[in-house]
mmCIF file of C-alpha atoms and ligand atoms in Angstrom:
data_model
loop_
_atom_site.group_PDB
_atom_site.id
_atom_site.type_symbol
_atom_site.label_atom_id
_atom_site.label_comp_id
_atom_site.label_asym_id
_atom_site.label_seq_id
_atom_site.Cartn_x
_atom_site.Cartn_y
_atom_site.Cartn_z
ATOM 1 C CA UNK F 190 120.620 87.359 87.355
ATOM 2 C CA UNK F 191 116.974 86.048 87.265
ATOM 3 C CA UNK F 192 118.149 83.221 89.358
ATOM 4 C CA UNK F 193 119.515 85.485 91.834
ATOM 5 C CA UNK F 194 116.619 87.587 91.827
ATOM 6 C CA UNK F 195 114.330 84.582 92.333
ATOM 7 C CA UNK F 196 116.356 83.593 95.154
ATOM 8 C CA UNK F 197 116.199 86.962 96.841
ATOM 9 C CA UNK F 198 112.434 87.321 96.476
ATOM 10 C CA UNK F 199 112.113 83.901 98.219
ATOM 11 C CA UNK F 200 114.483 85.028 101.209
ATOM 12 C CA UNK F 201 112.187 87.890 101.413
ATOM 13 C CA UNK F 202 109.019 86.155 101.278
ATOM 14 C CA UNK F 203 110.027 83.103 103.325
ATOM 15 C CA UNK F 204 111.161 85.131 106.276
ATOM 16 C CA UNK F 205 107.632 86.789 106.408
ATOM 17 C CA UNK F 206 105.960 83.524 105.711
ATOM 18 C CA UNK F 207 107.651 81.431 108.511
ATOM 19 C CA UNK F 208 107.458 84.226 110.952
ATOM 20 C CA UNK F 209 103.956 84.914 109.992
ATOM 21 C CA UNK F 210 103.007 81.322 110.581
ATOM 22 C CA UNK F 211 104.834 80.936 114.063
ATOM 23 C CA UNK F 212 103.052 84.197 115.252
ATOM 24 C CA UNK F 213 99.715 82.960 114.005
ATOM 25 C CA UNK F 214 100.215 79.815 116.594
ATOM 26 C CA UNK F 215 99.374 82.310 119.343
ATOM 27 C CA UNK F 216 95.766 82.884 117.965
ATOM 28 C CA UNK F 217 93.425 82.016 120.749
ATOM 29 C CA UNK F 218 96.331 81.316 123.247
ATOM 30 C CA UNK F 219 97.899 84.784 124.106
ATOM 31 C CA UNK F 220 97.923 86.019 127.735
ATOM 32 C CA UNK F 221 95.287 88.667 127.212
ATOM 33 C CA UNK F 222 92.803 89.283 124.554
ATOM 34 C CA UNK F 223 94.390 92.551 123.314
ATOM 35 C CA UNK F 224 97.521 90.613 122.637
ATOM 36 C CA UNK F 225 95.920 87.939 120.896
ATOM 37 C CA UNK F 226 94.369 90.255 118.363
ATOM 38 C CA UNK F 227 97.875 92.281 117.972
ATOM 39 C CA UNK F 228 99.613 88.980 117.358
ATOM 40 C CA UNK F 229 97.119 87.820 114.931
ATOM 41 C CA UNK F 230 97.043 91.224 113.116
ATOM 42 C CA UNK F 231 100.810 91.066 112.992
ATOM 43 C CA UNK F 232 100.840 87.814 111.611
ATOM 44 C CA UNK F 233 98.212 88.890 108.957
ATOM 45 C CA UNK F 234 100.421 91.873 107.797
ATOM 46 C CA UNK F 235 103.492 89.428 107.560
ATOM 47 C CA UNK F 236 101.321 86.919 105.370
ATOM 48 C CA UNK F 237 100.221 89.976 103.184
ATOM 49 C CA UNK F 238 103.747 90.897 102.639
ATOM 50 C CA UNK F 239 104.549 87.451 101.918
ATOM 51 C CA UNK F 240 101.969 87.007 99.095
ATOM 52 C CA UNK F 241 103.559 90.224 97.356
ATOM 53 C CA UNK F 242 107.059 88.839 97.573
ATOM 54 C CA UNK F 243 106.195 85.331 96.541
ATOM 55 C CA UNK F 244 103.811 86.310 93.690
ATOM 56 C CA UNK F 245 106.710 88.350 92.224
ATOM 57 C CA UNK F 246 109.245 85.333 92.945
ATOM 58 C CA UNK F 247 106.858 83.189 90.769
ATOM 59 C CA UNK F 248 106.567 85.575 88.027
ATOM 60 C CA UNK F 249 110.467 86.008 87.853
ATOM 61 C CA UNK F 250 110.830 82.203 88.123
ATOM 62 C CA UNK F 251 108.448 82.108 85.019
ATOM 63 C CA UNK F 252 107.468 78.249 85.807
ATOM 64 C CA UNK F 253 103.806 79.045 86.460
ATOM 65 C CA UNK F 254 104.045 79.007 90.086
ATOM 66 C CA UNK F 255 101.648 81.131 92.280
ATOM 67 C CA UNK F 256 102.318 82.394 95.714
ATOM 68 C CA UNK F 257 100.133 79.723 96.923
ATOM 69 C CA UNK F 258 102.252 77.012 94.992
ATOM 70 C CA UNK F 259 105.611 78.325 96.475
ATOM 71 C CA UNK F 260 104.201 78.525 100.107
ATOM 72 C CA UNK F 261 102.493 75.318 100.178
ATOM 73 C CA UNK F 262 104.218 72.913 97.877
ATOM 74 C CA UNK F 263 107.955 73.277 98.561
ATOM 75 C CA UNK F 264 110.008 71.211 100.812
ATOM 76 C CA UNK F 265 112.097 72.458 103.718
ATOM 77 C CA UNK F 266 115.352 72.297 101.838
ATOM 78 C CA UNK F 267 113.784 74.780 99.230
ATOM 79 C CA UNK F 268 113.047 77.371 101.978
ATOM 80 C CA UNK F 269 115.349 80.321 102.194
ATOM 81 C CA UNK F 270 114.443 81.846 105.657
ATOM 82 C CA UNK F 271 116.725 82.690 108.453
ATOM 83 C CA UNK F 272 116.659 80.484 111.223
ATOM 84 C CA UNK F 273 115.583 83.061 113.753
ATOM 85 C CA UNK F 274 111.836 83.014 112.353
ATOM 86 C CA UNK F 275 111.503 79.352 112.483
ATOM 87 C CA UNK F 276 112.342 78.877 116.143
ATOM 88 C CA UNK F 277 109.714 77.747 118.425
ATOM 89 C CA UNK F 278 107.716 80.705 120.008
ATOM 90 C CA UNK F 279 108.787 79.828 123.543
ATOM 91 C CA UNK F 280 107.188 81.860 126.198
ATOM 92 C CA UNK F 281 105.223 85.094 125.423
ATOM 93 C CA UNK F 282 108.362 87.102 126.138
ATOM 94 C CA UNK F 283 110.519 85.038 123.808
ATOM 95 C CA UNK F 284 107.902 85.654 121.048
ATOM 96 C CA UNK F 285 107.966 89.354 121.505
ATOM 97 C CA UNK F 286 111.847 89.535 121.731
ATOM 98 C CA UNK F 287 111.890 87.738 118.405
ATOM 99 C CA UNK F 288 109.328 89.868 116.990
ATOM 100 C CA UNK F 289 111.167 93.016 117.796
ATOM 101 C CA UNK F 290 114.586 91.584 116.590
ATOM 102 C CA UNK F 291 112.909 90.964 113.364
ATOM 103 C CA UNK F 292 110.634 93.723 113.270
ATOM 104 C CA UNK F 293 113.665 96.223 113.581
ATOM 105 C CA UNK F 294 115.580 94.592 110.916
ATOM 106 C CA UNK F 295 112.423 94.253 108.584
ATOM 107 C CA UNK F 296 111.952 98.193 108.772
ATOM 108 C CA UNK F 297 115.480 99.130 107.967
ATOM 109 C CA UNK F 298 115.577 96.711 105.269
ATOM 110 C CA UNK F 299 112.280 97.831 103.714
ATOM 111 C CA UNK F 300 113.392 101.369 103.788
ATOM 112 C CA UNK F 301 116.615 100.478 101.772
ATOM 113 C CA UNK F 302 114.359 98.516 99.486
ATOM 114 C CA UNK F 303 112.298 101.441 98.708
ATOM 115 C CA UNK F 304 115.177 102.650 96.801
ATOM 116 C CA UNK F 305 115.827 99.532 94.864
ATOM 117 C CA UNK F 306 116.626 99.648 91.181
ATOM 118 C CA UNK F 307 113.872 96.910 90.688
ATOM 119 C CA UNK F 308 110.616 98.980 90.599
ATOM 120 C CA UNK F 309 108.359 96.112 91.837
ATOM 121 C CA UNK F 310 110.392 95.509 94.749
ATOM 122 C CA UNK F 311 110.612 99.242 95.576
ATOM 123 C CA UNK F 312 106.768 99.592 95.287
ATOM 124 C CA UNK F 313 106.237 96.426 97.564
ATOM 125 C CA UNK F 314 108.731 97.977 100.050
ATOM 126 C CA UNK F 315 107.033 101.326 99.898
ATOM 127 C CA UNK F 316 103.805 99.688 100.938
ATOM 128 C CA UNK F 317 105.309 97.134 103.517
ATOM 129 C CA UNK F 318 107.477 99.682 105.376
ATOM 130 C CA UNK F 319 104.274 101.431 106.937
ATOM 131 C CA UNK F 320 103.318 98.340 108.417
ATOM 132 C CA UNK F 321 106.778 97.419 109.686
ATOM 133 C CA UNK F 322 107.014 100.732 111.278
ATOM 134 C CA UNK F 323 103.733 100.238 113.200
ATOM 135 C CA UNK F 324 104.863 96.652 114.003
ATOM 136 C CA UNK F 325 108.275 97.966 115.594
ATOM 137 C CA UNK F 326 106.290 100.786 117.753
ATOM 138 C CA UNK F 327 104.524 97.973 119.506
ATOM 139 C CA UNK F 328 106.886 95.332 119.617
ATOM 140 C CA UNK F 329 109.696 97.746 120.838
ATOM 141 C CA UNK F 330 107.428 99.139 123.444
ATOM 142 C CA UNK F 331 106.602 95.641 124.749
ATOM 143 C CA UNK F 332 110.005 94.622 124.935
ATOM 144 C CA UNK F 333 110.660 97.885 127.133
ATOM 145 C CA UNK F 334 107.682 97.264 129.237
ATOM 146 C CA UNK F 335 108.432 93.698 130.069
ATOM 147 C CA UNK F 336 112.207 94.181 130.308
ATOM 148 C CA UNK F 337 111.743 97.132 132.801
ATOM 149 C CA UNK F 338 108.665 95.289 134.485
ATOM 150 C CA UNK F 339 108.609 92.861 137.432
ATOM 151 C CA UNK F 340 111.528 90.674 138.354
ATOM 152 C CA UNK F 341 109.813 87.831 136.560
ATOM 153 C CA UNK F 342 109.294 89.446 133.219
ATOM 154 C CA UNK F 343 112.816 90.883 133.170
ATOM 155 C CA UNK F 344 114.280 87.509 133.976
ATOM 156 C CA UNK F 345 112.298 86.113 131.124
ATOM 157 C CA UNK F 346 113.073 88.856 128.722
ATOM 158 C CA UNK F 347 116.918 88.555 129.389
ATOM 159 C CA UNK F 348 116.716 84.717 128.969
ATOM 160 C CA UNK F 349 115.013 85.262 125.745
ATOM 161 C CA UNK F 350 117.357 87.711 124.599
ATOM 162 C CA UNK F 351 120.355 85.377 125.323
ATOM 163 C CA UNK F 352 118.671 82.584 123.266
ATOM 164 C CA UNK F 353 117.902 84.970 120.261
ATOM 165 C CA UNK F 354 120.620 87.321 119.688
ATOM 166 C CA UNK F 355 122.996 85.001 118.068
ATOM 167 C CA UNK F 356 120.339 83.972 115.498
ATOM 168 C CA UNK F 357 119.720 87.650 114.953
ATOM 169 C CA UNK F 358 123.260 88.115 113.770
ATOM 170 C CA UNK F 359 122.564 85.919 110.725
ATOM 171 C CA UNK F 360 120.326 88.604 109.299
ATOM 172 C CA UNK F 361 123.541 90.441 108.366
ATOM 173 C CA UNK F 362 125.397 87.586 106.702
ATOM 174 C CA UNK F 363 126.232 88.661 103.178
ATOM 175 C CA UNK F 364 126.554 85.745 100.530
ATOM 176 C CA UNK F 365 127.470 85.685 96.970
ATOM 177 C CA UNK F 366 123.688 86.212 95.794
ATOM 178 C CA UNK F 367 123.247 89.114 98.201
ATOM 179 C CA UNK F 368 126.752 90.466 97.006
ATOM 180 C CA UNK F 369 125.470 90.308 93.404
ATOM 181 C CA UNK F 370 122.008 91.765 93.967
ATOM 182 C CA UNK F 371 123.611 94.653 96.069
ATOM 183 C CA UNK F 372 125.911 95.539 93.257
ATOM 184 C CA UNK F 373 122.898 95.829 90.925
ATOM 185 C CA UNK F 374 121.251 98.024 93.667
ATOM 186 C CA UNK F 375 118.469 95.695 93.898
ATOM 187 C CA UNK F 376 118.951 95.157 97.618
ATOM 188 C CA UNK F 377 121.023 96.840 100.204
ATOM 189 C CA UNK F 378 124.218 94.641 101.388
ATOM 190 C CA UNK F 379 122.998 93.128 104.596
ATOM 191 C CA UNK F 380 126.111 93.864 106.090
ATOM 192 C CA UNK F 381 125.816 97.640 105.818
ATOM 193 C CA UNK F 382 122.585 97.471 107.816
ATOM 194 C CA UNK F 383 124.450 95.834 110.963
ATOM 195 C CA UNK F 384 126.008 98.843 112.717
ATOM 196 C CA UNK F 385 122.625 100.887 112.480
ATOM 197 C CA UNK F 386 120.679 98.007 113.719
ATOM 198 C CA UNK F 387 123.002 97.277 116.622
ATOM 199 C CA UNK F 388 122.929 100.773 117.829
ATOM 200 C CA UNK F 389 119.261 100.980 117.730
ATOM 201 C CA UNK F 390 118.610 97.637 119.613
ATOM 202 C CA UNK F 391 121.305 98.611 122.188
ATOM 203 C CA UNK F 392 119.257 101.870 122.922
ATOM 204 C CA UNK F 393 116.312 99.924 123.256
ATOM 205 C CA UNK F 394 117.697 97.169 125.476
ATOM 206 C CA UNK F 395 119.199 100.086 127.680
ATOM 207 C CA UNK F 396 115.716 101.458 128.255
ATOM 208 C CA UNK F 397 114.364 97.898 128.890
ATOM 209 C CA UNK F 398 117.115 97.408 131.504
ATOM 210 C CA UNK F 399 118.466 94.262 129.392
ATOM 211 C CA UNK F 400 122.050 93.401 128.128
ATOM 212 C CA UNK F 401 123.216 91.842 125.180
ATOM 213 C CA UNK F 402 124.656 88.371 125.765
ATOM 214 C CA UNK F 403 128.404 88.117 126.194
ATOM 215 C CA UNK F 404 128.622 85.661 123.216
ATOM 216 C CA UNK F 405 130.075 87.355 120.306
ATOM 217 C CA UNK F 406 129.356 84.476 118.015
ATOM 218 C CA UNK F 407 126.845 84.285 115.574
ATOM 219 C CA UNK F 408 125.527 80.985 114.438
ATOM 220 C CA UNK F 409 127.662 79.632 111.506
ATOM 221 C CA UNK F 410 125.913 79.068 108.088
ATOM 222 C CA UNK F 411 122.554 80.425 107.378
ATOM 223 C CA UNK F 412 118.901 79.007 106.462
ATOM 224 C CA UNK F 413 119.007 81.642 103.665
ATOM 225 C CA UNK F 414 120.651 79.298 100.970
ATOM 226 C CA UNK F 415 118.362 76.473 101.927
ATOM 227 C CA UNK F 416 121.056 74.114 102.990
ATOM 228 C CA UNK F 417 120.723 74.732 106.638
ATOM 229 C CA UNK F 418 117.524 74.575 108.699
ATOM 230 C CA UNK F 419 116.790 73.695 112.200
ATOM 231 C CA UNK F 420 114.654 70.592 112.707
ATOM 232 C CA UNK F 421 111.787 72.972 113.684
ATOM 233 C CA UNK F 422 111.084 74.018 110.008
ATOM 234 C CA UNK F 423 109.862 70.501 109.059
ATOM 235 C CA UNK F 424 107.422 70.496 111.838
ATOM 236 C CA UNK F 425 106.168 73.817 110.701
ATOM 237 C CA UNK F 426 105.637 72.620 107.224
ATOM 238 C CA UNK F 427 103.691 69.602 108.524
ATOM 239 C CA UNK F 428 101.185 72.184 109.910
ATOM 240 C CA UNK F 429 101.095 74.610 107.337
ATOM 241 C CA UNK F 430 101.259 72.613 104.327
ATOM 242 C CA UNK F 431 99.320 69.382 105.133
ATOM 243 C CA UNK F 432 95.981 70.450 103.684
ATOM 244 C CA UNK F 433 97.431 71.182 100.194
ATOM 245 C CA UNK F 434 99.599 68.091 100.367
ATOM 246 C CA UNK F 435 96.468 65.809 101.358
ATOM 247 C CA UNK F 436 93.849 67.563 99.138
ATOM 248 C CA UNK F 437 96.081 69.255 96.245
ATOM 249 C CA UNK F 438 94.514 72.203 94.693
ATOM 250 C CA UNK F 439 91.715 72.503 97.405
ATOM 251 C CA UNK F 440 90.077 76.193 97.830
ATOM 252 C CA UNK F 441 88.002 77.829 100.098
ATOM 253 C CA UNK C 25 75.961 101.426 75.373
ATOM 254 C CA UNK C 26 78.876 102.318 77.322
ATOM 255 C CA UNK C 27 78.136 104.054 80.636
ATOM 256 C CA UNK C 28 80.325 107.232 81.415
ATOM 257 C CA UNK C 29 83.083 107.094 83.804
ATOM 258 C CA UNK C 30 81.452 109.428 86.261
ATOM 259 C CA UNK C 31 78.549 106.804 86.156
ATOM 260 C CA UNK C 32 80.994 104.324 87.040
ATOM 261 C CA UNK C 33 82.227 106.270 90.091
ATOM 262 C CA UNK C 34 78.763 106.756 91.255
ATOM 263 C CA UNK C 35 78.074 103.162 91.354
ATOM 264 C CA UNK C 36 81.126 102.193 93.025
ATOM 265 C CA UNK C 37 80.232 104.682 95.670
ATOM 266 C CA UNK C 38 77.308 102.754 96.540
ATOM 267 C CA UNK C 39 79.413 99.631 97.145
ATOM 268 C CA UNK C 40 80.008 99.185 100.952
ATOM 269 C CA UNK C 41 83.371 98.241 102.339
ATOM 270 C CA UNK C 42 82.823 94.632 103.323
ATOM 271 C CA UNK C 43 84.380 95.218 107.025
ATOM 272 C CA UNK C 44 83.086 98.671 107.613
ATOM 273 C CA UNK C 45 79.720 98.820 105.770
ATOM 274 C CA UNK C 46 79.036 102.389 107.008
ATOM 275 C CA UNK C 47 81.444 103.756 104.341
ATOM 276 C CA UNK C 48 81.794 102.945 100.563
ATOM 277 C CA UNK C 49 84.974 101.840 98.723
ATOM 278 C CA UNK C 50 85.088 105.271 96.988
ATOM 279 C CA UNK C 51 84.892 107.013 100.702
ATOM 280 C CA UNK C 52 87.703 104.712 101.954
ATOM 281 C CA UNK C 53 89.840 105.882 98.880
ATOM 282 C CA UNK C 54 91.009 102.654 97.558
ATOM 283 C CA UNK C 55 89.577 103.111 94.072
ATOM 284 C CA UNK C 56 92.591 104.894 92.280
ATOM 285 C CA UNK C 57 91.173 105.038 88.613
ATOM 286 C CA UNK C 58 88.444 104.021 86.582
ATOM 287 C CA UNK C 59 88.582 103.977 82.799
ATOM 288 C CA UNK C 60 87.794 101.987 79.784
ATOM 289 C CA UNK C 61 90.101 100.001 77.566
ATOM 290 C CA UNK C 62 87.749 99.462 74.403
ATOM 291 C CA UNK C 63 84.680 97.870 75.887
ATOM 292 C CA UNK C 64 86.217 96.635 79.101
ATOM 293 C CA UNK C 65 85.975 98.705 82.054
ATOM 294 C CA UNK C 66 89.273 98.738 83.967
ATOM 295 C CA UNK C 67 89.002 99.696 87.869
ATOM 296 C CA UNK C 68 92.339 100.385 89.412
ATOM 297 C CA UNK C 69 92.157 99.464 93.142
ATOM 298 C CA UNK C 70 94.855 99.999 96.004
ATOM 299 C CA UNK C 71 95.024 97.417 98.993
ATOM 300 C CA UNK C 72 94.709 99.232 102.630
ATOM 301 C CA UNK C 73 96.854 96.628 104.336
ATOM 302 C CA UNK C 74 98.770 94.152 102.442
ATOM 303 C CA UNK C 75 97.344 91.268 104.296
ATOM 304 C CA UNK C 76 93.826 92.640 104.570
ATOM 305 C CA UNK C 77 91.617 89.666 104.014
ATOM 306 C CA UNK C 78 88.784 91.758 102.697
ATOM 307 C CA UNK C 79 90.763 92.583 99.628
ATOM 308 C CA UNK C 80 89.714 89.703 97.567
ATOM 309 C CA UNK C 81 85.904 90.352 98.767
ATOM 310 C CA UNK C 82 86.312 93.929 97.553
ATOM 311 C CA UNK C 83 87.397 92.870 94.241
ATOM 312 C CA UNK C 84 84.531 90.415 93.902
ATOM 313 C CA UNK C 85 82.003 93.242 95.036
ATOM 314 C CA UNK C 86 83.088 95.590 92.356
ATOM 315 C CA UNK C 87 82.730 93.163 89.607
ATOM 316 C CA UNK C 88 79.275 92.109 91.011
ATOM 317 C CA UNK C 89 78.163 95.658 91.394
ATOM 318 C CA UNK C 90 79.155 96.591 87.891
ATOM 319 C CA UNK C 91 77.856 93.437 86.445
ATOM 320 C CA UNK C 92 74.476 94.421 88.080
ATOM 321 C CA UNK C 93 74.636 97.654 86.340
ATOM 322 C CA UNK C 94 75.061 95.838 82.957
ATOM 323 C CA UNK C 95 78.700 96.422 82.470
ATOM 324 C CA UNK C 96 79.871 92.728 81.296
ATOM 325 C CA UNK C 97 83.448 93.078 81.085
ATOM 326 C CA UNK C 98 85.323 94.332 84.033
ATOM 327 C CA UNK C 99 89.093 94.099 84.660
ATOM 328 C CA UNK C 100 90.689 94.760 87.929
ATOM 329 C CA UNK C 101 94.012 96.374 88.358
ATOM 330 C CA UNK C 102 96.026 96.327 91.709
ATOM 331 C CA UNK C 103 98.052 99.537 92.260
ATOM 332 C CA UNK C 104 100.541 99.348 95.059
ATOM 333 C CA UNK C 105 102.280 102.589 94.534
ATOM 334 C CA UNK C 106 101.936 105.159 95.952
ATOM 335 C CA UNK C 107 100.650 103.310 98.843
ATOM 336 C CA UNK C 108 97.267 103.701 100.357
ATOM 337 C CA UNK C 109 97.096 106.269 103.379
ATOM 338 C CA UNK C 110 94.256 107.171 105.669
ATOM 339 C CA UNK C 111 94.405 110.736 104.194
ATOM 340 C CA UNK C 112 92.654 109.304 101.174
ATOM 341 C CA UNK C 113 89.403 108.781 103.305
ATOM 342 C CA UNK C 114 86.832 111.287 102.152
ATOM 343 C CA UNK C 115 85.350 113.776 104.271
ATOM 344 C CA UNK C 116 81.957 112.222 103.834
ATOM 345 C CA UNK C 117 83.781 108.826 104.865
ATOM 346 C CA UNK C 118 85.351 110.306 107.985
ATOM 347 C CA UNK C 119 81.921 111.696 109.212
ATOM 348 C CA UNK C 120 80.196 108.227 108.386
ATOM 349 C CA UNK C 121 82.902 106.499 110.413
ATOM 350 C CA UNK C 122 82.292 108.677 113.422
ATOM 351 C CA UNK C 123 78.610 108.413 113.304
ATOM 352 C CA UNK C 124 79.124 104.403 113.102
ATOM 353 C CA UNK C 125 81.158 104.516 116.167
ATOM 354 C CA UNK C 126 84.585 104.531 114.802
ATOM 355 C CA UNK C 127 86.736 107.386 115.593
ATOM 356 C CA UNK C 128 88.402 108.648 112.344
ATOM 357 C CA UNK C 129 92.064 108.573 111.958
ATOM 358 C CA UNK C 130 94.002 111.800 113.121
ATOM 359 C CA UNK C 131 97.598 112.754 112.152
ATOM 360 C CA UNK C 132 98.477 113.078 115.893
ATOM 361 C CA UNK C 133 98.186 109.317 116.166
ATOM 362 C CA UNK C 134 95.140 108.997 118.393
ATOM 363 C CA UNK C 135 91.456 109.648 118.241
ATOM 364 C CA UNK C 136 90.282 113.396 118.580
ATOM 365 C CA UNK C 137 87.253 112.560 120.800
ATOM 366 C CA UNK C 138 84.905 109.693 122.008
ATOM 367 C CA UNK C 139 82.645 108.847 119.192
ATOM 368 C CA UNK C 140 79.926 108.378 121.888
ATOM 369 C CA UNK C 141 80.014 111.117 123.955
ATOM 370 C CA UNK C 142 82.656 113.563 122.384
ATOM 371 C CA UNK C 143 84.990 113.504 125.627
ATOM 372 C CA UNK C 144 88.754 113.761 125.165
ATOM 373 C CA UNK C 145 89.593 111.911 128.203
ATOM 374 C CA UNK C 146 90.720 108.767 126.288
ATOM 375 C CA UNK C 147 93.033 105.981 126.769
ATOM 376 C CA UNK C 148 94.563 103.261 124.246
ATOM 377 C CA UNK C 149 93.896 99.738 125.162
ATOM 378 C CA UNK C 150 95.623 98.106 122.029
ATOM 379 C CA UNK C 151 97.512 99.187 119.097
ATOM 380 C CA UNK C 152 95.382 96.533 116.995
ATOM 381 C CA UNK C 153 91.587 95.708 116.783
ATOM 382 C CA UNK C 154 89.027 93.837 115.089
ATOM 383 C CA UNK C 155 90.596 94.276 111.582
ATOM 384 C CA UNK C 156 94.148 95.442 110.538
ATOM 385 C CA UNK C 157 93.042 99.078 110.143
ATOM 386 C CA UNK C 158 91.658 99.526 113.581
ATOM 387 C CA UNK C 159 92.992 99.962 117.252
ATOM 388 C CA UNK C 160 91.008 99.699 120.340
ATOM 389 C CA UNK C 161 90.640 102.764 122.773
ATOM 390 C CA UNK C 162 88.428 103.626 125.501
ATOM 391 C CA UNK C 163 86.512 106.615 126.736
ATOM 392 C CA UNK C 164 87.431 107.557 130.559
ATOM 393 C CA UNK C 165 84.341 109.368 130.910
ATOM 394 C CA UNK C 166 81.559 107.225 129.344
ATOM 395 C CA UNK C 167 83.627 104.253 129.788
ATOM 396 C CA UNK C 168 82.713 102.844 126.420
ATOM 397 C CA UNK C 169 85.478 100.954 124.606
ATOM 398 C CA UNK C 170 85.464 102.020 120.806
ATOM 399 C CA UNK C 171 87.607 101.312 117.472
ATOM 400 C CA UNK C 172 89.936 104.056 116.134
ATOM 401 C CA UNK C 173 90.779 104.030 112.523
ATOM 402 C CA UNK C 174 94.719 103.717 112.609
ATOM 403 C CA UNK C 175 96.502 106.406 110.840
ATOM 404 C CA UNK C 176 98.960 105.187 108.167
HETATM 405 ZN ZN1 LIG X 726 82.794 108.655 125.784
#
């Protein structure tokens, strides 16, 4: 049970950690100043949520690892994030589309987690869900604005959706760890969130004049058990971890 | 001699928020509890945003302020639940924010009036601003951009 809980917390924390890092790559490069600030703040909220999840993960593991140790001193195969969050940013439209696909899931998942039988998880979710709601408000609005924008922005948003949608489906794969944790009331069974998610996404896409790609497939396997990642994760870690690897224990 | 709990609150009310120094930590509503555990002063703090970089500075400043007043043993506790809300900003805090040029949070989701000229003819520039707690707005009459304290 402690192992499954540790793994569950890593999944929650790694999703927000890797996405937060990806989004932070836009800092200083976004198309306009307001978007630059918005992306940096979104990344900051995600990293804040990460520290709450990973701090708790370290306590459950009981091996004396801090949130920082878990973030900076694990290798790619020990990361439990979904593949969606480790994909390269692509253009601004693709970044916004990925953000919306994740934000909408994060909001629904956190709402369910506020009722977790694990008190600490419920408390963290209660805090994070307010931020997630704000994020959805923005990423959803931007998807609609760009999808139903110019011919160029529409085309780019549709292309982004075609690339990302199959990855989004990974968020709803339920494996044995998830099933055990769901049975104990610690997390919602991911599968049970899918119908509501799809309906919400489809309503947004209709407003954005975008359509779900034909592909019915989701990617097989998942990044969440650590056994499968894209080649991009290792590259992220070289950026994110190099300082602690080169100068162990270095602090501000 | 151990200072009273009320005295501790008064001292903390003089500690400015590191990012918005116009208001104090008490005005901001993030000090949830003050008490003593034996000789140790225990201050319970709730974060505004989970990723707010000011959090660690805030903790340092609470300790430093109490040490300056001769309280040697200070313990900080973090309380996540119930999560901080902008409703906890005190009335005097809201007034100080506005005087400082930051429109205070409103349940309606946008600023009530321009902190510069009081016009209600406003537009939103961005849902985010210079710190996690703010959004950017502009007054269409005096044309000044200003910060709005997001309502959460
Ligand atoms: Zn004005």
